[in-house]
Coordinates of C-alpha atoms in Angstrom, one line a residue:
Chain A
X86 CA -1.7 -14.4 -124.1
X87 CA -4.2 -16.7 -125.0
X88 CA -7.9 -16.4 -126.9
X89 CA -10.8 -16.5 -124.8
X90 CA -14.3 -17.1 -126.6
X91 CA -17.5 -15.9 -125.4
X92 CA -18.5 -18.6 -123.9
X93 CA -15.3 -18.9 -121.8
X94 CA -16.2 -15.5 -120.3
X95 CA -16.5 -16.3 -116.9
X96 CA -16.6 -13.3 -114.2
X97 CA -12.9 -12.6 -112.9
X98 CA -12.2 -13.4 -116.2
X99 CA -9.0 -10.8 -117.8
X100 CA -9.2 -9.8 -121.1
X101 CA -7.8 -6.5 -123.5
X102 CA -10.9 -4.2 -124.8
X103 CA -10.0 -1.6 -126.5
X104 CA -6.3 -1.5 -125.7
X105 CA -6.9 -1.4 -122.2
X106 CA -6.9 -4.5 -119.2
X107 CA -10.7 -5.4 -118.3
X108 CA -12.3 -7.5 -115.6
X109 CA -15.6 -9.8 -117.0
X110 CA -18.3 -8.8 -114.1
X111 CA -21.3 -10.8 -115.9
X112 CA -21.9 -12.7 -118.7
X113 CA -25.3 -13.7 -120.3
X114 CA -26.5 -15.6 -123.6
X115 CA -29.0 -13.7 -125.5
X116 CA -30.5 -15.7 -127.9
X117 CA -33.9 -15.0 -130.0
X118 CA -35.7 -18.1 -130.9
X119 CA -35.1 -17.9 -134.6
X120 CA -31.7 -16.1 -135.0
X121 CA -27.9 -15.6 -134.0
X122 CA -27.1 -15.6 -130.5
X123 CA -25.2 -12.6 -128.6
X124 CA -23.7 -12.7 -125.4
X125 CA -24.1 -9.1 -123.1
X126 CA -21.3 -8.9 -121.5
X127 CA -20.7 -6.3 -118.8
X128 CA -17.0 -5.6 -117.7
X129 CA -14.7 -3.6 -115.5
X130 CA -11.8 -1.2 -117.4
X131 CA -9.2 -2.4 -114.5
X132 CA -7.3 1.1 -115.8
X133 CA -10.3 3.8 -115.5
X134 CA -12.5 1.4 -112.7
X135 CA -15.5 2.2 -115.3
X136 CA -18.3 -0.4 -116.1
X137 CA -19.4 -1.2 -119.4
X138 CA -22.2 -3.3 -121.5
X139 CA -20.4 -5.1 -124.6
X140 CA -22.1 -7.0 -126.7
X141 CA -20.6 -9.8 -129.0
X142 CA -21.1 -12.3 -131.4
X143 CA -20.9 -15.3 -129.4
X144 CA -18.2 -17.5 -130.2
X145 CA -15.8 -13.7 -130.9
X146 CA -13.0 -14.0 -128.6
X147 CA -10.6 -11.5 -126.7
X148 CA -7.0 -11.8 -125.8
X149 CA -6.5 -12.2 -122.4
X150 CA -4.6 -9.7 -120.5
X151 CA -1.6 -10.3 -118.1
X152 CA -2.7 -9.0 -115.4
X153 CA -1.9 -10.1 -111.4
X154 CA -3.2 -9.5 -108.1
X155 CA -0.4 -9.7 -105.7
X156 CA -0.3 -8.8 -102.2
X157 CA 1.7 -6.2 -101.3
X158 CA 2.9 -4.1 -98.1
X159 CA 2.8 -0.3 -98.3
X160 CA 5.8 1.4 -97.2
X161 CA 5.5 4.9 -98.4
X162 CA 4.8 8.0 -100.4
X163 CA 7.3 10.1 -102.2
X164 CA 4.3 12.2 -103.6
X165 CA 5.0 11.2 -107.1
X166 CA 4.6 7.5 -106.4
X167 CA 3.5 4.8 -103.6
X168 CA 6.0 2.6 -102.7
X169 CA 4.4 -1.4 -102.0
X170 CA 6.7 -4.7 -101.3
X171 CA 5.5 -7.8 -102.2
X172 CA 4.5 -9.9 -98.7
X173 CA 5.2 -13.2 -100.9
X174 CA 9.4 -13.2 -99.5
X175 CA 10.5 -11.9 -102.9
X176 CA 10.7 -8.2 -101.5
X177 CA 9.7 -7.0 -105.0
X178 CA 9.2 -3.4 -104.7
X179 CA 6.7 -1.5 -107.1
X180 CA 6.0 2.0 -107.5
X181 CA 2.1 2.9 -108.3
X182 CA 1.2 6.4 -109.1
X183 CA -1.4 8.6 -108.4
X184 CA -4.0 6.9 -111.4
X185 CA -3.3 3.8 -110.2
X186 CA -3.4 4.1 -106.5
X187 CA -6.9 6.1 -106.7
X188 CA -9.9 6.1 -104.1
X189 CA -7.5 4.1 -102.4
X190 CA -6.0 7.2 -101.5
X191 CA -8.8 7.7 -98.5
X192 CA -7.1 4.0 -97.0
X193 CA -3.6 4.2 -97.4
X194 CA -1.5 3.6 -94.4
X195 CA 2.1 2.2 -94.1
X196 CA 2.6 -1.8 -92.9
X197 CA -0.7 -2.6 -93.8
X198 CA -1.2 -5.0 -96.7
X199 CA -3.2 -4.3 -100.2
X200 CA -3.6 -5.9 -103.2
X201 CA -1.8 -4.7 -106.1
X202 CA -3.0 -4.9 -109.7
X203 CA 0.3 -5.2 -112.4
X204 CA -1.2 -5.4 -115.9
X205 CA 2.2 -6.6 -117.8
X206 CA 3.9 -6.0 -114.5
X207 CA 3.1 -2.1 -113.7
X208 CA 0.8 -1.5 -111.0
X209 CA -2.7 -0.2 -112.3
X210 CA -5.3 -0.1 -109.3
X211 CA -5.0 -1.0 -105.4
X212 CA -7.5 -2.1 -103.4
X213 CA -7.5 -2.0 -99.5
X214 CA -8.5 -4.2 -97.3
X215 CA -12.0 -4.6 -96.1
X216 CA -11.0 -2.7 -93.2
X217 CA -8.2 -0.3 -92.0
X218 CA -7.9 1.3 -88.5
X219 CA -6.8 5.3 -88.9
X220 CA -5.9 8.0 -86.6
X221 CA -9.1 10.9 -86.1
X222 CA -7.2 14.3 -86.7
X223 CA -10.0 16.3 -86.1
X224 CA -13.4 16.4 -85.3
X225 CA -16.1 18.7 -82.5
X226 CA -14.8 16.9 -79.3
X227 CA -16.5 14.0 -78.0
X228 CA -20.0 14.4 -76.2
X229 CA -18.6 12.1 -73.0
X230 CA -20.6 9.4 -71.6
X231 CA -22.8 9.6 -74.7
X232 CA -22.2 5.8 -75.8
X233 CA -25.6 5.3 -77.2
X234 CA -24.9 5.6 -80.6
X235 CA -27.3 8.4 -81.7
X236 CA -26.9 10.9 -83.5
X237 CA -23.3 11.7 -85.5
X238 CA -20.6 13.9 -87.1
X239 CA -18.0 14.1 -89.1
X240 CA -14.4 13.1 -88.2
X241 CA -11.4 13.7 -90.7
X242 CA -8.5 10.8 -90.6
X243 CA -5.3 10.9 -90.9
X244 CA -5.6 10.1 -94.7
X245 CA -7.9 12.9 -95.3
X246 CA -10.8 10.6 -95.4
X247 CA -14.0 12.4 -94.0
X248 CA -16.3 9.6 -92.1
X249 CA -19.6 9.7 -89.8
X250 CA -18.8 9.2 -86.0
X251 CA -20.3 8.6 -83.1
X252 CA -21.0 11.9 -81.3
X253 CA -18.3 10.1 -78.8
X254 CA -15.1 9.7 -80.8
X255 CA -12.6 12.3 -80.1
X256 CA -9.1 13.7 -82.2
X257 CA -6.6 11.0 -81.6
X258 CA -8.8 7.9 -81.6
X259 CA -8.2 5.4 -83.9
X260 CA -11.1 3.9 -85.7
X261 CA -11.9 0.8 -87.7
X262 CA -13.1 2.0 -91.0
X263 CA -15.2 -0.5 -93.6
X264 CA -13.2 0.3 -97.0
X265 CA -16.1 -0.8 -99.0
X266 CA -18.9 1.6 -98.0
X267 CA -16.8 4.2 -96.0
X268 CA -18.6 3.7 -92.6
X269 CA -16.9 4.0 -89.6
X270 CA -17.6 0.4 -87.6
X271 CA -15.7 0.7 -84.1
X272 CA -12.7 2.2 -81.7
X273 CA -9.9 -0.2 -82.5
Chain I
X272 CA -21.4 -34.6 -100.2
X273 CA -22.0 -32.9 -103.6
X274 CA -25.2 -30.8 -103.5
X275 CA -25.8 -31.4 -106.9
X276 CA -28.1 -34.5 -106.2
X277 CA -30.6 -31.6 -105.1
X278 CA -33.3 -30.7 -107.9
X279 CA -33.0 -26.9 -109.0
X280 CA -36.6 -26.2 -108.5
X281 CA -38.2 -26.5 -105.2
X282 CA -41.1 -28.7 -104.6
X283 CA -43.2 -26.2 -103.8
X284 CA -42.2 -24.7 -107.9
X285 CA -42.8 -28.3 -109.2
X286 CA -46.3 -28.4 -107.8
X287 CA -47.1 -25.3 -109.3
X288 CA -45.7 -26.3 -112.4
X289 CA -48.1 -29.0 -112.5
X290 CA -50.9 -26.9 -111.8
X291 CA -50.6 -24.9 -115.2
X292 CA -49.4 -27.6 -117.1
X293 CA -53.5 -29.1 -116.3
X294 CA -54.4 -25.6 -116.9
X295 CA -53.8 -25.6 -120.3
X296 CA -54.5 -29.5 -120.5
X297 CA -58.0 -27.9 -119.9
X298 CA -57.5 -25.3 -121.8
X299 CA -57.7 -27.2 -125.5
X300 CA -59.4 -30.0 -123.9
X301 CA -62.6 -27.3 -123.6
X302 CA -61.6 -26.4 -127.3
X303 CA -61.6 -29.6 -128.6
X304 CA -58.2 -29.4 -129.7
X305 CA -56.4 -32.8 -130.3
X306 CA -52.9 -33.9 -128.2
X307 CA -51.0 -35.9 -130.3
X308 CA -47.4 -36.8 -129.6
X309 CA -44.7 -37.1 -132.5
X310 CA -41.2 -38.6 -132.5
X311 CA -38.5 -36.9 -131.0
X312 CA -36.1 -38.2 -133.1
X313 CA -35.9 -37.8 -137.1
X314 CA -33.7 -38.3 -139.8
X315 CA -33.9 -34.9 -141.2
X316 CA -33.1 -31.8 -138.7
X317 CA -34.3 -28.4 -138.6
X318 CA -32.8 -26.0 -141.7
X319 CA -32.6 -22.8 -139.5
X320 CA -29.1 -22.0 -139.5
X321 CA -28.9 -20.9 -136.1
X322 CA -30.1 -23.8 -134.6
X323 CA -27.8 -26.6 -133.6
X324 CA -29.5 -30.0 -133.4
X325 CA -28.0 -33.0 -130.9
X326 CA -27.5 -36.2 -133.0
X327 CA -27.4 -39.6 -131.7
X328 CA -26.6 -42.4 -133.6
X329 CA -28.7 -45.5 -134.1
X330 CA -27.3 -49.0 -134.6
X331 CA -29.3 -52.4 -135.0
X332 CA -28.5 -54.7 -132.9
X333 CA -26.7 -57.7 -134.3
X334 CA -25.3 -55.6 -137.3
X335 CA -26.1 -53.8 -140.7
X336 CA -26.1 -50.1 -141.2
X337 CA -25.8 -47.6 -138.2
X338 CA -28.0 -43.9 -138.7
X339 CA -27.6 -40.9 -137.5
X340 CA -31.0 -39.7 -136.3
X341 CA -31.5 -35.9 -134.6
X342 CA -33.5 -34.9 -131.5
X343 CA -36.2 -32.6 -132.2
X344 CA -35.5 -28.9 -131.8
X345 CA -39.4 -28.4 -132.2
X346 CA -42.0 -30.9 -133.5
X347 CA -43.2 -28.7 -136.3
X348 CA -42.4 -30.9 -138.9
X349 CA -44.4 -34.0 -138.1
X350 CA -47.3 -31.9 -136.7
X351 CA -47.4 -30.2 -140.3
X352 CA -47.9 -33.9 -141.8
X353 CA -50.2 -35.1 -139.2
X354 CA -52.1 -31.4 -140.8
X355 CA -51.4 -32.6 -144.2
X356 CA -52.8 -36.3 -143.1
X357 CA -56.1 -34.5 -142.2
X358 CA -55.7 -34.2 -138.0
X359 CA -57.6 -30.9 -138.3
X360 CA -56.7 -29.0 -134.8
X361 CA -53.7 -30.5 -132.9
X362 CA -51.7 -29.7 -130.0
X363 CA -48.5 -31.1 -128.6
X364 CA -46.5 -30.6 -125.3
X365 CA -42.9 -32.1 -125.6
X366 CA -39.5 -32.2 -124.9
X367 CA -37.5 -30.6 -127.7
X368 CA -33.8 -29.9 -127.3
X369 CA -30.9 -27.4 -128.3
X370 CA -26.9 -27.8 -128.2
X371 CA -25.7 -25.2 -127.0
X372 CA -28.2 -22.8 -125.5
X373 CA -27.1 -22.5 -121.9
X374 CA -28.3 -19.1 -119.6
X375 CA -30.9 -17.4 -117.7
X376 CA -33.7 -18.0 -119.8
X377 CA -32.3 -21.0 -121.8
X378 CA -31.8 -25.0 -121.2
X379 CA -30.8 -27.7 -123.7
X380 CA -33.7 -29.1 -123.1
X381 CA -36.8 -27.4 -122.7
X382 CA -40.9 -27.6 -122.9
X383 CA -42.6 -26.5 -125.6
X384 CA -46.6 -26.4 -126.6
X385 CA -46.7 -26.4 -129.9
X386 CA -50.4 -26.1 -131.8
X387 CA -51.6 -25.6 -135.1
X388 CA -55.2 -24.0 -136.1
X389 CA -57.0 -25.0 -139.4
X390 CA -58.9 -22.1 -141.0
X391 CA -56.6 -19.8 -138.4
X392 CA -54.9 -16.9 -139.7
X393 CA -52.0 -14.8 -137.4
X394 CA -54.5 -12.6 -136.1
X395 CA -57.3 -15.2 -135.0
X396 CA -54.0 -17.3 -133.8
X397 CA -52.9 -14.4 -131.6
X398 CA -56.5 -14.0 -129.8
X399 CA -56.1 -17.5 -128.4
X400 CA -52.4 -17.2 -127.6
X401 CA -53.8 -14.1 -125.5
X402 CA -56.5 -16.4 -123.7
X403 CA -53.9 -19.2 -123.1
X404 CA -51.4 -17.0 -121.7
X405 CA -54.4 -14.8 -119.6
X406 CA -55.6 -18.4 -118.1
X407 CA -52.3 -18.9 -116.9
X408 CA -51.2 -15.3 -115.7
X409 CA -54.2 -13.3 -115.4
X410 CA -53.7 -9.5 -116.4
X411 CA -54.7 -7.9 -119.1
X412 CA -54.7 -8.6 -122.9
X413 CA -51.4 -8.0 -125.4
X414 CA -50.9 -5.0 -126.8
X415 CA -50.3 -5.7 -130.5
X416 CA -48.0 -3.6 -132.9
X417 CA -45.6 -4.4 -136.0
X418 CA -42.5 -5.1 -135.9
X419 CA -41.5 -1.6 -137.6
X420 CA -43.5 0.6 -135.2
X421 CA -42.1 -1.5 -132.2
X422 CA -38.5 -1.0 -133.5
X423 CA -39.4 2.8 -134.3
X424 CA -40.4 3.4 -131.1
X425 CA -37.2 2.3 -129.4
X426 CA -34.6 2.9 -131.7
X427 CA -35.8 6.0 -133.5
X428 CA -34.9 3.9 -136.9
X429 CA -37.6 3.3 -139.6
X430 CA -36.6 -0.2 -140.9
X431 CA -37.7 0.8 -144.3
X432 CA -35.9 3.4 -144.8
X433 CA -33.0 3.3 -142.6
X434 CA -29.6 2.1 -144.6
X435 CA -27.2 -0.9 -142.8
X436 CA -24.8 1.9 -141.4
X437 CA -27.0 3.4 -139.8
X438 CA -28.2 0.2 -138.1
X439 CA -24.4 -0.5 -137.5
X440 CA -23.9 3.2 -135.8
X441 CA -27.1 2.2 -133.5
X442 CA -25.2 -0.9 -132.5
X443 CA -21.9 0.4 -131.9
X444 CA -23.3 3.2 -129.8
X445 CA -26.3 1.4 -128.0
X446 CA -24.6 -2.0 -127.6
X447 CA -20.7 -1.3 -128.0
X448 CA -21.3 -3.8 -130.4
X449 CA -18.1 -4.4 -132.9
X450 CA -17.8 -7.0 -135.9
X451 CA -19.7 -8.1 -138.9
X452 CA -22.8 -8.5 -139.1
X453 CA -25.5 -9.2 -142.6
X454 CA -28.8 -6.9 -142.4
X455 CA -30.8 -9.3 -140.6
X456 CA -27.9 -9.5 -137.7
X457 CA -28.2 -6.1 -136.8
X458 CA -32.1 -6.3 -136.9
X459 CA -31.6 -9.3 -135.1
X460 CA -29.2 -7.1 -132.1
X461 CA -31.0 -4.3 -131.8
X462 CA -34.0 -5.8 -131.6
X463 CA -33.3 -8.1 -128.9
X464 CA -31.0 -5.5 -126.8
X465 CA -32.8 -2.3 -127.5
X466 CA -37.1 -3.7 -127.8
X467 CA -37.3 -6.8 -126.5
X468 CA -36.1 -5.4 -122.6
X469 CA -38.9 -2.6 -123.0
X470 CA -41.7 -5.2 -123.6
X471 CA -42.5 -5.8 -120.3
X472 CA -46.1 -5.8 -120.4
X473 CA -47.6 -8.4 -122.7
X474 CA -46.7 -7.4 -126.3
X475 CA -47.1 -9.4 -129.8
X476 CA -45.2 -8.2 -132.4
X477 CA -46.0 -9.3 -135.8
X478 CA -45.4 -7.8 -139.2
X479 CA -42.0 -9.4 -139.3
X480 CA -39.4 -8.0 -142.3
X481 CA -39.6 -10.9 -145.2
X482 CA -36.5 -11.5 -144.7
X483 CA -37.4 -13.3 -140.8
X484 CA -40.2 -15.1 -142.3
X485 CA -38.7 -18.5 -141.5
X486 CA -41.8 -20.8 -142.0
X487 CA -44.2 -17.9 -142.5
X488 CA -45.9 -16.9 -145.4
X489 CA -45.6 -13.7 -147.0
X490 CA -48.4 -10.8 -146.7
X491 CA -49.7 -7.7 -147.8
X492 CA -51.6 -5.4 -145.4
X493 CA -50.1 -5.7 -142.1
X494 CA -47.5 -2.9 -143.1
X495 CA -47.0 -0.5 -146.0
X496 CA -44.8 -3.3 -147.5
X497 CA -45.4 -7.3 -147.9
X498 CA -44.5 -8.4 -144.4
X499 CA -43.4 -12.1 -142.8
X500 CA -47.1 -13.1 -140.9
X501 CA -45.3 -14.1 -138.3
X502 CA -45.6 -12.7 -134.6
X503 CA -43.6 -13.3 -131.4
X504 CA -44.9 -12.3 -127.8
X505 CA -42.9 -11.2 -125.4
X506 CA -43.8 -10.5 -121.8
X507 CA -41.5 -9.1 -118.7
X508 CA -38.6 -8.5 -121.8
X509 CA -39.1 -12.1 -122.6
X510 CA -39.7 -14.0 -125.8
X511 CA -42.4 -16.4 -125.1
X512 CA -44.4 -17.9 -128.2
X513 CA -43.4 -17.6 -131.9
X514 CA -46.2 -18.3 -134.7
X515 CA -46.8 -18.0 -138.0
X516 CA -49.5 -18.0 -140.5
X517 CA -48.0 -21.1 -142.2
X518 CA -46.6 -21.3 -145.4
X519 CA -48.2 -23.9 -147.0
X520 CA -46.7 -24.0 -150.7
X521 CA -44.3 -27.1 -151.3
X522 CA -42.0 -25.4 -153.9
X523 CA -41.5 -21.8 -151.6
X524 CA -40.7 -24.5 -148.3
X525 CA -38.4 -26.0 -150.7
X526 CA -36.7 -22.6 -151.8
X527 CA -36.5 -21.8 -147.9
X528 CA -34.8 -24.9 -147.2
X529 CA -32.3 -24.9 -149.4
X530 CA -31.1 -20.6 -148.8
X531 CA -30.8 -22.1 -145.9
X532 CA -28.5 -24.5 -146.6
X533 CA -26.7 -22.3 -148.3
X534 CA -26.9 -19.9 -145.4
X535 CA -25.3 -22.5 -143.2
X536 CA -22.5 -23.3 -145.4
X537 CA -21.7 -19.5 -145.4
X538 CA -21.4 -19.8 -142.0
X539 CA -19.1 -22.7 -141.9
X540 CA -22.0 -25.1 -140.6
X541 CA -22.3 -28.1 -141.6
X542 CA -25.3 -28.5 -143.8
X543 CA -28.1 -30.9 -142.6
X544 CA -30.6 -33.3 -144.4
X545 CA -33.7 -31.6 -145.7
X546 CA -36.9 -32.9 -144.4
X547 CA -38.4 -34.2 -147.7
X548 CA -41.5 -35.4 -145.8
X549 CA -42.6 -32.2 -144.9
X550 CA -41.9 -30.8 -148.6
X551 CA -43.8 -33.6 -150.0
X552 CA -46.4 -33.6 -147.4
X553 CA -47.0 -29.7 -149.0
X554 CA -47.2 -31.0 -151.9
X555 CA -50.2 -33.5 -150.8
X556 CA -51.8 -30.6 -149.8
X557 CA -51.7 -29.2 -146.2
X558 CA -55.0 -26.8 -145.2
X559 CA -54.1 -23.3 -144.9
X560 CA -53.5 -22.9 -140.6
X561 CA -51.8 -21.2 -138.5
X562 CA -49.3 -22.3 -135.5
X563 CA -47.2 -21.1 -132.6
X564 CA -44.7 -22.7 -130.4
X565 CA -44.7 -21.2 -126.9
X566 CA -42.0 -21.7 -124.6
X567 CA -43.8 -23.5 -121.1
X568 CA -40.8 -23.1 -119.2
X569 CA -40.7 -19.2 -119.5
X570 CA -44.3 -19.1 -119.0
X571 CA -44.5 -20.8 -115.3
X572 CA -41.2 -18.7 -115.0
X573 CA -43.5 -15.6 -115.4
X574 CA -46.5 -17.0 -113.4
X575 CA -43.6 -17.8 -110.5
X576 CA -41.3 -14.6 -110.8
X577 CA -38.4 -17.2 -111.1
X578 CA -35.3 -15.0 -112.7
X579 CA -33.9 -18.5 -113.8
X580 CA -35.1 -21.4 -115.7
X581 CA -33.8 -23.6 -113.3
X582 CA -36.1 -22.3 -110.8
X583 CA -39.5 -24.3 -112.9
X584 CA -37.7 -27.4 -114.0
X585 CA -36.7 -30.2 -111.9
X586 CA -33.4 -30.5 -112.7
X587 CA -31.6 -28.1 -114.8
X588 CA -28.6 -29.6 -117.1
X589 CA -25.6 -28.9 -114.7
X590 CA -27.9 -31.4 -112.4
X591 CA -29.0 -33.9 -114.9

């Protein structure tokens, strides 16, 4: 892979820290007015999902990391791994384990499509779409007529995934979640 | 249609901008301080070694023998003679320019006030960078501590005592900072990513280590040991103005000048002409002063609450 200087640190930009794949979030030049110049760099470890502050020298560099997004279909679980195919017509399949498939756990269900980090072509992290629709399993049965929207409760989904209802929703309805803040947004 | 075209500041920013600029217009005006204006392109650059100057290249029309001249990267050297020429107080508002520095808080070309005080020393020189920066922001007046104390205070290292690995430790583990860096880099880190955020409320640091004093001279008093008079103030985390309590002795600018060319060709920079004029203009005798540079962009940034430079100039470089 390539070299990437500090001032080439743009954010999406995939470098190796450390040993591991990371994702540049921000990037700023710090510079004193008599003095060497830094750059603060904060990044995301695409293995662990942690942020960190680095700071270098600028002009250091990092290797960049072959790493991949690719959308991918999931198909299913053997409990060791999750099985995705690749929605480009290639029908790769790729096995991602428990690690890599994560809090995505809470949004996994089959035909729907994620994307699929490979960092040198082994899936590392999944991320969901912005929204899924999942089955309630259980939950205090719905208060009827009571479509006002005040006042909720808990409702557990298929995926185990515990989200706030409406006092309406019922077992059996199927809701459209938000992936990014875990909010329940409508009946699908 | 390309956005671009638009200015980075609104008008509304502009205007404002205006309105401190006559502030401090005022401001020396009711001092009787003296605006003088100096070239903005020499034939000698800067020495500091981490300053990069632009060069442009002159060439006569009709023939003979092309120069390369560089654009300012402050007007301290020319003020200094106009001093040595007998100007007595003078103050200049300019232009100056930096390859390179691109971010939040930096342009490659910026505004700077520069002035220069005859029979000023540091301290006297920090009183009316206080009542320049209070006519333009209000608030209350800087708190004022050394540079050790300062660095004490966030790091829990005593700079006089504390040996380069522990400084390096401090880095690795407050900054994740890895690589090599001399004594002066890792004052130079820490400093700026473990002090300079915590200044929020107006601060001058002075009592620099000798080893900072760029064009300072060096003093006894202002810490146990002789100390750099220089002082920087920050405000909001921000570096604003940077003076000394000049070094007026031809043979020490010398000495400076060249470790730094030296320093510079450790660093794989190519070394740049030393500005005899100033040297010999020491040597003609330049009255003992003091002078700051104060960045006017970050200060209408602070009167504004821009987050960006772009915000208080017209046009930042990705528009010009």
């Amino acid at each position: 892979m390539a070299n990437y200087s500090t001032n080439e640190f743009k954010p999406g930009l995939k470098v190796m820290l450390d040993g591991d794949p990371c994702s540049i979030l921000e990037n700023e030049y710090v510079k004193p007015g008599k003095g060497q110049a830094f750059n603060r760099v904060k990044v995301r470890n695409l293995k662990t999902g942690r942020v960190n502050e680095r700071t270098f020298k600028s002009g250091d560099s990092l290797e960049g990391a072959d790493v991949m997004d690719r959308e991918m279909e999931y198909l299913y679980s053997d409990g060791e791994f999750w099985h995705f195919m690749a929605t480009d017509g290639s029908f790769e399949q790729y096995g991602a384990d428990e690690k890599a498939v994560g809090d995505c756990m809470n949004w996994m269900k089959e035909q729907v499509v994620y994307t699929v980090t490979l960092f040198n072509g082994a899936p590392i992290a999944v991320t969901p779409p912005n929204f899924v629709e999942l089955e309630v399993v259980e939950t205090d049965p719905g208060v009827r007529g009571d479509t006002s929207g005040g006042g909720n409760k808990p409702a557990k989904l298929v995926t185990g995934a515990v989200v706030k209802v409406p006092l309406f929703i019922n077992t059996g309805d199927v809701l459209k979640v938000d992936t990014r803040s875990s909010e329940y947004v409508g009946r699908a | 249609m390309n956005r671009l075209w638009q200015p980075s500041a609104t008008i509304d920013a502009l205007r404002q901008r205006a309105g401190i600029i006559n502030r401090i217009r005022a401001f020396f005006a009711e001092r009787g301080v003296l605006e003088v204006d100096t070239p903005s392109l020499s034939h000698a650059a800067v020495s500091d070694p981490f300053l990069h100057p632009f060069s442009a290249q002159y060439i006569p029309e009709g023939g003979g023998q092309a120069a390369t001249l560089y654009l300012h990267t402050s007007p301290e050297y020319p003020m200094k003679r106009l001093l040595a020429a007998g100007s007595g107080a003078i103050w200049q508002l300019c232009k100056v320019y930096r390859n390179g520095e691109i971010g939040r808080r930096h342009n490659p070309e910026f505004s700077m006030l520069e002035w220069y005080r005859p029979g000023f020393d540091h301290h006297q020189l920090m009183d009316e960078v206080d009542a320049l920066v209070r006519a333009v922001l209000a608030g209350e007046s800087a708190r004022r501590i050394t540079y050790a104390a300062v660095f004490a205070e966030h790091t829990g290292l005593d700079i006089h005592q504390c040996s380069d690995a522990d400084l390096q430790s401090l880095a690795a583990a407050r900054c994740g900072f890895q690589g090599e860096l001399s004594r002066g880099g890792y004052l130079n880190l820490l400093f700026s990513e473990c002090v300079e955020p915590r200044l929020q409320a107006p601060t001058m640091v002075y009592a620099f280590p000798a080893s900072q004093a760029a064009l300072a001279r060096v003093v006894e008093g202002d810490d146990r040991v002789p100390s750099a008079a220089r002082f920087e103030m920050f405000v909001k985390g921000m570096e604003l103005a940077n003076g000394y309590f000049e070094l007026t002795d031809a043979d020490e600018q010398l000495r400076r000048f060249e470790a730094d060319q030296a320093q510079r060709k450790a660093l794989g920079l190519t070394a740049l002409p030393i500005d005899m004029p100033l040297v010999d203009a020491l040597r003609s005798g330049m009255p003992s002063c003091a002078g700051v540079a104060l960045g006017v962009d970050r200060l209408v940034m602070l009167a504004l609450g821009a987050s960006t430079i772009g915000e208080v100039i017209a046009f930042d470089t990705q528009r010009a």
